[in-house]
Short mmCIF file of C-alpha atoms and ligand atoms in Angstrom, two decimals:
data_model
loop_
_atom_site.label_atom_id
_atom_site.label_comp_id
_atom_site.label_asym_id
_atom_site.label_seq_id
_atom_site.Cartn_x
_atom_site.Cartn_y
_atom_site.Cartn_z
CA UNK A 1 6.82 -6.69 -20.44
CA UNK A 2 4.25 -3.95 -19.79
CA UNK A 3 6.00 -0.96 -17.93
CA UNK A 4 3.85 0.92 -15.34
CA UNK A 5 4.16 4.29 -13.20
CA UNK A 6 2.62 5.62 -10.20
CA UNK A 7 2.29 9.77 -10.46
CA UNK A 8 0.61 10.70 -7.29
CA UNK A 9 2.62 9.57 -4.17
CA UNK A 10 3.25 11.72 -1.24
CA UNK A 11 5.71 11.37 1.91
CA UNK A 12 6.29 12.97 5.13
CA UNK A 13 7.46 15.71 3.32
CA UNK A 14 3.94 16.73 3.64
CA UNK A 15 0.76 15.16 4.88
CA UNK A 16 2.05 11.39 3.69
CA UNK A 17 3.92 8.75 6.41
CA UNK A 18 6.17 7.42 4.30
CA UNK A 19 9.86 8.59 4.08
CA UNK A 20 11.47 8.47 0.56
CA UNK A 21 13.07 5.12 1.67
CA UNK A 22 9.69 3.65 2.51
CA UNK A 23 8.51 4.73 -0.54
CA UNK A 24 10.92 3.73 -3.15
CA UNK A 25 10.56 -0.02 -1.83
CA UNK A 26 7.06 -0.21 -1.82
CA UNK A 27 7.26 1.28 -5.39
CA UNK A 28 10.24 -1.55 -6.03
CA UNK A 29 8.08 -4.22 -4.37
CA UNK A 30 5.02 -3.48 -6.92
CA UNK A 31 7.43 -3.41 -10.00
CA UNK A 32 6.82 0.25 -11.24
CA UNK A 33 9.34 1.51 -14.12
CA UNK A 34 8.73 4.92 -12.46
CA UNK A 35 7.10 7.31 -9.93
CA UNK A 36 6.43 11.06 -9.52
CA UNK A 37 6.29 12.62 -5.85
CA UNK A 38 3.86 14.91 -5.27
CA UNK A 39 3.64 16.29 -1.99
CA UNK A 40 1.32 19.04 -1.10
CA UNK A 41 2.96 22.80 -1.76
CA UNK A 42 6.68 20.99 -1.68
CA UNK A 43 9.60 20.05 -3.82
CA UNK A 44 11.53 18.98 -0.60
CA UNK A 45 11.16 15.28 -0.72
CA UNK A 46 12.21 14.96 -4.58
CA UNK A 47 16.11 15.39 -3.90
CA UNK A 48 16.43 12.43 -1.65
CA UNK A 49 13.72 10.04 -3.46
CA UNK A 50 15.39 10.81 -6.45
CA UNK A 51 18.59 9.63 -5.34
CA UNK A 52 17.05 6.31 -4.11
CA UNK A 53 14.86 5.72 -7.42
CA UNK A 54 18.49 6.16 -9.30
CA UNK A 55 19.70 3.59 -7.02
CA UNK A 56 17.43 1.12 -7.90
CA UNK A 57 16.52 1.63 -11.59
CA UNK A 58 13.27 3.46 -11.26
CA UNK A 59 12.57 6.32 -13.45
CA UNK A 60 11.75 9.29 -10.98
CA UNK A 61 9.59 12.63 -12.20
CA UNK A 62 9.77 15.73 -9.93
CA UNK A 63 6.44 16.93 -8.89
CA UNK A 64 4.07 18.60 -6.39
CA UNK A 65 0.43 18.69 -5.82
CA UNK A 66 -0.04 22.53 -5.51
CA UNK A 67 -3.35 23.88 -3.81
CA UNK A 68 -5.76 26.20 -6.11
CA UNK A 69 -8.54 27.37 -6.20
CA UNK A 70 -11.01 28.06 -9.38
CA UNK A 71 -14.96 29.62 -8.86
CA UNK A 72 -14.42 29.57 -5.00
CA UNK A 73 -13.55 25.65 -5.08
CA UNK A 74 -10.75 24.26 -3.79
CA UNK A 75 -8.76 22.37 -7.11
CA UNK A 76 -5.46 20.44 -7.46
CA UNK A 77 -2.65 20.81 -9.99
CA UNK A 78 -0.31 18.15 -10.21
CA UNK A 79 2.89 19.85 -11.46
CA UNK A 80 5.68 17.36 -12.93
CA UNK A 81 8.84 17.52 -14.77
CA UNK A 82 8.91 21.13 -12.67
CA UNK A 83 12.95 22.39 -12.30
CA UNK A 84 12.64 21.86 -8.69
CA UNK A 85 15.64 24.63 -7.96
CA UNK A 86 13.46 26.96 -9.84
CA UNK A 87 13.79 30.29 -7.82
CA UNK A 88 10.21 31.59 -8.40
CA UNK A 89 8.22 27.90 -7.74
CA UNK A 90 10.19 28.14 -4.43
CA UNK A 91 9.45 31.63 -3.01
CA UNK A 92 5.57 30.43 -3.96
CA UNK A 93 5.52 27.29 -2.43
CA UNK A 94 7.61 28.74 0.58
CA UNK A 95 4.84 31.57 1.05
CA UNK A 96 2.12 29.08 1.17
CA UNK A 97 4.10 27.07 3.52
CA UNK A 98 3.78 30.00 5.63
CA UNK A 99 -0.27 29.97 5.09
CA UNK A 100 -0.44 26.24 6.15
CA UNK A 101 1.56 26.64 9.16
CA UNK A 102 -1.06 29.95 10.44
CA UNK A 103 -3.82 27.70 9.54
CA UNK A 104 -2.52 24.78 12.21
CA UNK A 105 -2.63 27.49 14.61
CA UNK A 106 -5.81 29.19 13.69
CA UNK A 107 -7.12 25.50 13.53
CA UNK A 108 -5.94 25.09 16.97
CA UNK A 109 -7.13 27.92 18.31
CA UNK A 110 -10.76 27.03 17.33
CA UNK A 111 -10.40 23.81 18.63
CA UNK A 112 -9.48 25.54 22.07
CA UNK A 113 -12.67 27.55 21.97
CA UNK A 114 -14.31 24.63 21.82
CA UNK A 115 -12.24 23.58 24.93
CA UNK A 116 -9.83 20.83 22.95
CA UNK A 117 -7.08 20.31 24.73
CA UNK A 118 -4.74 20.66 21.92
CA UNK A 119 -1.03 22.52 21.24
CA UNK A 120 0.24 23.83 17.91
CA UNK A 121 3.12 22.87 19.00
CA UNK A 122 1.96 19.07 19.22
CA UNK A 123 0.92 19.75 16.11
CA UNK A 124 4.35 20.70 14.21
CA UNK A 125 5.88 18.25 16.24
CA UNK A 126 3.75 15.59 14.78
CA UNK A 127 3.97 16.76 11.06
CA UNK A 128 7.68 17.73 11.21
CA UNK A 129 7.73 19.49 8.00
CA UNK A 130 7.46 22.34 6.15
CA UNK A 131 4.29 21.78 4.64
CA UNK A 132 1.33 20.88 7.45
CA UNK A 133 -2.13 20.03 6.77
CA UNK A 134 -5.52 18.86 8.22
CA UNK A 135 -4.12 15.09 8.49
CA UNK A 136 -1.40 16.29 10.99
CA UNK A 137 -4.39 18.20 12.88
CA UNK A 138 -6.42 14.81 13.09
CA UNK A 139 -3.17 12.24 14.00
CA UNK A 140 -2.53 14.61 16.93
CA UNK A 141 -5.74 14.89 17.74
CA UNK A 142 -6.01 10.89 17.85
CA UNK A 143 -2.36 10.81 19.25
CA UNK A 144 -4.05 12.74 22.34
CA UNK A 145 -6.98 10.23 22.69
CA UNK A 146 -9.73 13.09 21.95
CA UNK A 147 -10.59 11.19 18.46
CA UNK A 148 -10.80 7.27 17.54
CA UNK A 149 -9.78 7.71 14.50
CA UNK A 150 -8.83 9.87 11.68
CA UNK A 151 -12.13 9.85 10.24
CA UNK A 152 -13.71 10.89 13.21
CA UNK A 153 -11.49 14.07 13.88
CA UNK A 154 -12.80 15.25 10.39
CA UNK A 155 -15.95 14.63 10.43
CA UNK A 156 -16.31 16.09 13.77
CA UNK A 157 -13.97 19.43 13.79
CA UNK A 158 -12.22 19.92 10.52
CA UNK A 159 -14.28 18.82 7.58
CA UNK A 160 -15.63 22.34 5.83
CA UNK A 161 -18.37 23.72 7.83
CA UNK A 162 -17.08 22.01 10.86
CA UNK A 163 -15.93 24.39 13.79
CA UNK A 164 -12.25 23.61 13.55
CA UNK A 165 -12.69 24.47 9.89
CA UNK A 166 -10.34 27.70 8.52
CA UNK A 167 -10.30 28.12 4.81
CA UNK A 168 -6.91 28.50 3.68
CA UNK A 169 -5.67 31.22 1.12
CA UNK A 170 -4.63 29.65 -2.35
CA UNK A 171 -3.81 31.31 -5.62
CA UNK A 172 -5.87 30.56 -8.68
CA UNK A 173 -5.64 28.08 -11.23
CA UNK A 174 -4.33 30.12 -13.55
CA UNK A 175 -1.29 31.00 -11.30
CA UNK A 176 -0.34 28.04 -10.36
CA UNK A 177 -0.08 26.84 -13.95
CA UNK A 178 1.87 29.75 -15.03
CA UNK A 179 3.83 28.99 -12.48
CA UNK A 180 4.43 25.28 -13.42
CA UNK A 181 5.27 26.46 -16.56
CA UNK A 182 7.93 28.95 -15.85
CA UNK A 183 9.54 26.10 -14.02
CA UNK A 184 10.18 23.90 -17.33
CA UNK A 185 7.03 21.34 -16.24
CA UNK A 186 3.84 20.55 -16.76
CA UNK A 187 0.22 21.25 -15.00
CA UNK A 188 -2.20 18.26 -14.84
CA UNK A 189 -5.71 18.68 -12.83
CA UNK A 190 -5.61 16.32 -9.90
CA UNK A 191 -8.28 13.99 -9.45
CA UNK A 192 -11.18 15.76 -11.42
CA UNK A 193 -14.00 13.18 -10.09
CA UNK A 194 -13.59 14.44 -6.79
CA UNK A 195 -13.98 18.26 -8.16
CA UNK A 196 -17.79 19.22 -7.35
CA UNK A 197 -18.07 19.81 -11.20
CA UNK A 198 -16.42 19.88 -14.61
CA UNK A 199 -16.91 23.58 -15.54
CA UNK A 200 -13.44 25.11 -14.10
CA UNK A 201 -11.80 22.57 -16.78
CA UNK A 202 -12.19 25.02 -20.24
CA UNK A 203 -11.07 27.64 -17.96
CA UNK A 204 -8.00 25.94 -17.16
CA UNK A 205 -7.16 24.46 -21.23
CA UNK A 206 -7.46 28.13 -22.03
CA UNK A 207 -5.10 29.09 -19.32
CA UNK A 208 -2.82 26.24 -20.18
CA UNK A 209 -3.71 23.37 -18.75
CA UNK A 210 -1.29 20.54 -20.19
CA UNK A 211 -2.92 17.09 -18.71
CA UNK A 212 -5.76 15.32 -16.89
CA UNK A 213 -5.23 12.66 -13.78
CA UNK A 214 -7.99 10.45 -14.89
CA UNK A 215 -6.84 7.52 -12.91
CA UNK A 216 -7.27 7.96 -9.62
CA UNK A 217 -8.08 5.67 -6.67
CA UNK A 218 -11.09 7.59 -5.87
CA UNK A 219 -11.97 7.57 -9.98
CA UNK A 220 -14.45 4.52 -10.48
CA UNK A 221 -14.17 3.10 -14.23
CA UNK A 222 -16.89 5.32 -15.68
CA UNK A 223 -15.65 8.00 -14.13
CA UNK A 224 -12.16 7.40 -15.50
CA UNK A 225 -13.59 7.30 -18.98
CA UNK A 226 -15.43 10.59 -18.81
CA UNK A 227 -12.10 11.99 -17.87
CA UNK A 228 -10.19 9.89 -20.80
CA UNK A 229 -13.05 11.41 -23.24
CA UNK A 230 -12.20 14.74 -22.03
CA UNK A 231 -8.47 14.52 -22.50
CA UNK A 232 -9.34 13.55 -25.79
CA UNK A 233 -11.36 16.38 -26.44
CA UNK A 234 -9.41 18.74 -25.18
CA UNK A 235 -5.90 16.88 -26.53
CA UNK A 236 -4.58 17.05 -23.13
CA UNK A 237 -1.87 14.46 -21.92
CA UNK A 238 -3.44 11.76 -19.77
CA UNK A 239 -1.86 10.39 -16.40
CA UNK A 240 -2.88 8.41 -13.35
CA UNK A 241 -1.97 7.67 -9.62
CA UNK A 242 -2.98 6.12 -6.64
CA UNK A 243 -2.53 9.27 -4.01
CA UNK A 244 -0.89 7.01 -1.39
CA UNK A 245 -0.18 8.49 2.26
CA UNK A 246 1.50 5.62 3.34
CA UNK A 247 -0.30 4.26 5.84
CA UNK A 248 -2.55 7.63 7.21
CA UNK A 249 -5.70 5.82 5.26
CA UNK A 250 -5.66 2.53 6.20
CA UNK A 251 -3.91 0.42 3.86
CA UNK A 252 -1.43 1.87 1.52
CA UNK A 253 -2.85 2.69 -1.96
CA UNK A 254 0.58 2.28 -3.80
CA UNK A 255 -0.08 -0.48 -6.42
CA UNK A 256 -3.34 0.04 -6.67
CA UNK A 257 -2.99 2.36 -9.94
CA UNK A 258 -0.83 1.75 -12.43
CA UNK A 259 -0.58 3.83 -15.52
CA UNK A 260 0.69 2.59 -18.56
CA UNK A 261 4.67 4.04 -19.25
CA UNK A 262 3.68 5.38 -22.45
CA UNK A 263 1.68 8.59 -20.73
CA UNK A 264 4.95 8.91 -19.06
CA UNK A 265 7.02 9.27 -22.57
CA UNK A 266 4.39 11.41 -24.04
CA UNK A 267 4.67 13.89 -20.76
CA UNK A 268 8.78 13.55 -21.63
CA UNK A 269 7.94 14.20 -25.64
CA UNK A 270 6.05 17.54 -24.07
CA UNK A 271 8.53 18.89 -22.04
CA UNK A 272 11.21 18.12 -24.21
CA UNK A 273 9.52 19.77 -27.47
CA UNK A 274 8.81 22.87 -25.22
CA UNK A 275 12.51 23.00 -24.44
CA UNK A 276 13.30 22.39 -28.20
CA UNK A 277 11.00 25.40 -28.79
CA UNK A 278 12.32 27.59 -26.59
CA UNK A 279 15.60 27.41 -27.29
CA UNK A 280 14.85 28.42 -31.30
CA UNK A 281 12.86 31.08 -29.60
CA UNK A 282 16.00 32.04 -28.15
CA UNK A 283 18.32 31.35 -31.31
CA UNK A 284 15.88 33.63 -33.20
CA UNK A 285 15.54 36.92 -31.01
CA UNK A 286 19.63 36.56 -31.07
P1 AMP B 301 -5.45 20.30 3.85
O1 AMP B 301 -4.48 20.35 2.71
O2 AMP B 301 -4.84 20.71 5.13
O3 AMP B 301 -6.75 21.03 3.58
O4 AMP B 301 -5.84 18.76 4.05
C1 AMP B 301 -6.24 18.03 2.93
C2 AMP B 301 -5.91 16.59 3.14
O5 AMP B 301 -6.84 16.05 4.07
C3 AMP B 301 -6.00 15.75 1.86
O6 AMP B 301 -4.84 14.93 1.73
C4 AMP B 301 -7.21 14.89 2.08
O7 AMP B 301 -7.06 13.62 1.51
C5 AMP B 301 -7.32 14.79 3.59
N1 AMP B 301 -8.71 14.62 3.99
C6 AMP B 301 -9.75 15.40 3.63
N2 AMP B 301 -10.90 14.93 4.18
C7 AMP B 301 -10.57 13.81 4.89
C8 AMP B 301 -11.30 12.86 5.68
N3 AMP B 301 -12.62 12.95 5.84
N4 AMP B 301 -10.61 11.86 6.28
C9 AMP B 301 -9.28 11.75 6.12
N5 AMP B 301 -8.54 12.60 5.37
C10 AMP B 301 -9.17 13.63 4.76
ZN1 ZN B 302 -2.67 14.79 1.17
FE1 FE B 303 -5.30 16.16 -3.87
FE1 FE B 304 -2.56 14.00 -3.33
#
């Protein structure tokens, strides 16, 4: 029987709805072998989800989607396999926390100028983590009755360019790859198609880049094979995932991509030969 993974799936750990529970049986009702988690700027959720996944015989991969930034764009990097006790990924992640949370109340703020009716405070109450984003903004904002939908509340305050709009600080590609790496895992670019262009990419192979998400919900099939051509090109690992948020888009995308298991062995064969290296790195300056 064909084995399949999901490696993009987020929770309420960060802008998803989903709690691990939620997740792990949706992922159990679609039959996948295994799953990554891959909240935005957060380990948190991977404890408890991989508890449950144990529980139930799926494979799980720790992960997080971490925010960059290459030429002035906003990027992506999907970081798996990371050691997700690793002191240096969590003083990061913790400081950008920190950014997110300002930016809900700079967000806010604008809003108010605008005479919103709207609390920070309604705002972290609604998110309830660590880790708050522009979805959280728009649920309250449709929790209060001021937007219809999600939809709306971005594409009439927080979309770029829209008033509620504040740019948020975000380290550079580069770092946040090094910074994979010094936790034990592996940086993948996150959804590429939906990257205004290609030309960060050599950028990021010289500074490391291990792997490629070319399957992606938002990836049509031509799009996927640019991506798969590119992988090749650049020998760079190949993975795929449907960037569920439970049910903050509609219908939940979990399902909807499924990546063969063998990308998930040959990201295993990577980390694994990078351990095997480092320790006769070790053995030899001894
Ligand atoms: P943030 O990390 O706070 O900048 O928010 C980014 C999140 O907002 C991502 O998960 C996006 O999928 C989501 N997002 C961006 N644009 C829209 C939109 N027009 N409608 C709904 N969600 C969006
Ligand atoms: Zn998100
Ligand atoms: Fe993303
Ligand atoms: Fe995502």
């Amino acid at each position: 029987m064909t084995m399949f993974a999901d490696l993009h799936l987020h929770t309420h750990f960060s802008d998803g709805t989903y709690s691990p529970e939620e997740l792990v049986a949706q992922a159990r009702r679609h039959g996948l072998a295994a799953l990554a988690l891959t909240d935005h700027d957060t380990v948190e959720g991977c404890a408890p989800t991989a508890v449950l996944c144990h529980a139930v015989g799926i494979e799980f991969i720790p992960g997080a989607e971490l925010t960059a930034e290459q030429g002035g764009d906003e990027i992506h990097i999907l970081g798996y396999l990371v050691d997700i006790q690793n002191r240096r990924l969590l003083e990061e992640i913790g400081k950008f926390q920190g950014v997110r949370q300002n930016r809900i109340r700079e967000i806010v703020a604008r809003l108010k100028q605008m005479n919103v009716p709207l609390e920070s405070d309604a705002v972290f109450a609604l998110a309830n983590c660590r880790s708050p984003g522009r979805p959280h903004v728009a649920r309250a904002l449709v929790q209060a009755g001021i937007c219809a939908s999600l939809d709306e509340a971005f594409e009439r305050f927080l979309k770029k360019n829209r008033p509620g709009w504040v740019p948020k600080f975000k380290m550079s590609a580069a770092a946040a790859i090094e910074l994979i790496h010094q936790a034990g895992g592996l940086a993948v670019l996150a959804h590429p198609g939906l990257n205004r262009t290609d030309d960060p990419i050599p950028g990021m192979v010289e500074a490391g880049l291990d792997g490629i998400e070319c399957f992606h919900t938002k990836h049509s099939t031509a799009t996927s094979e640019h991506y798969l051509e590119l992988a090749d090109h650049f020998h760079l690992l190949v993975t795929g995932g449907s960037d569920c948020h439970g049910m903050s888009k509609g219908k939940p995308l979990i399902g909807t991509v499924k990546l063969p298991y063998q990308h998930v062995e040959m990201l295993k064969a990577k980390v694994a030969g990078n351990l095997m290296r480092e320790k006769s790195c070790v053995k030899r300056d001894a």
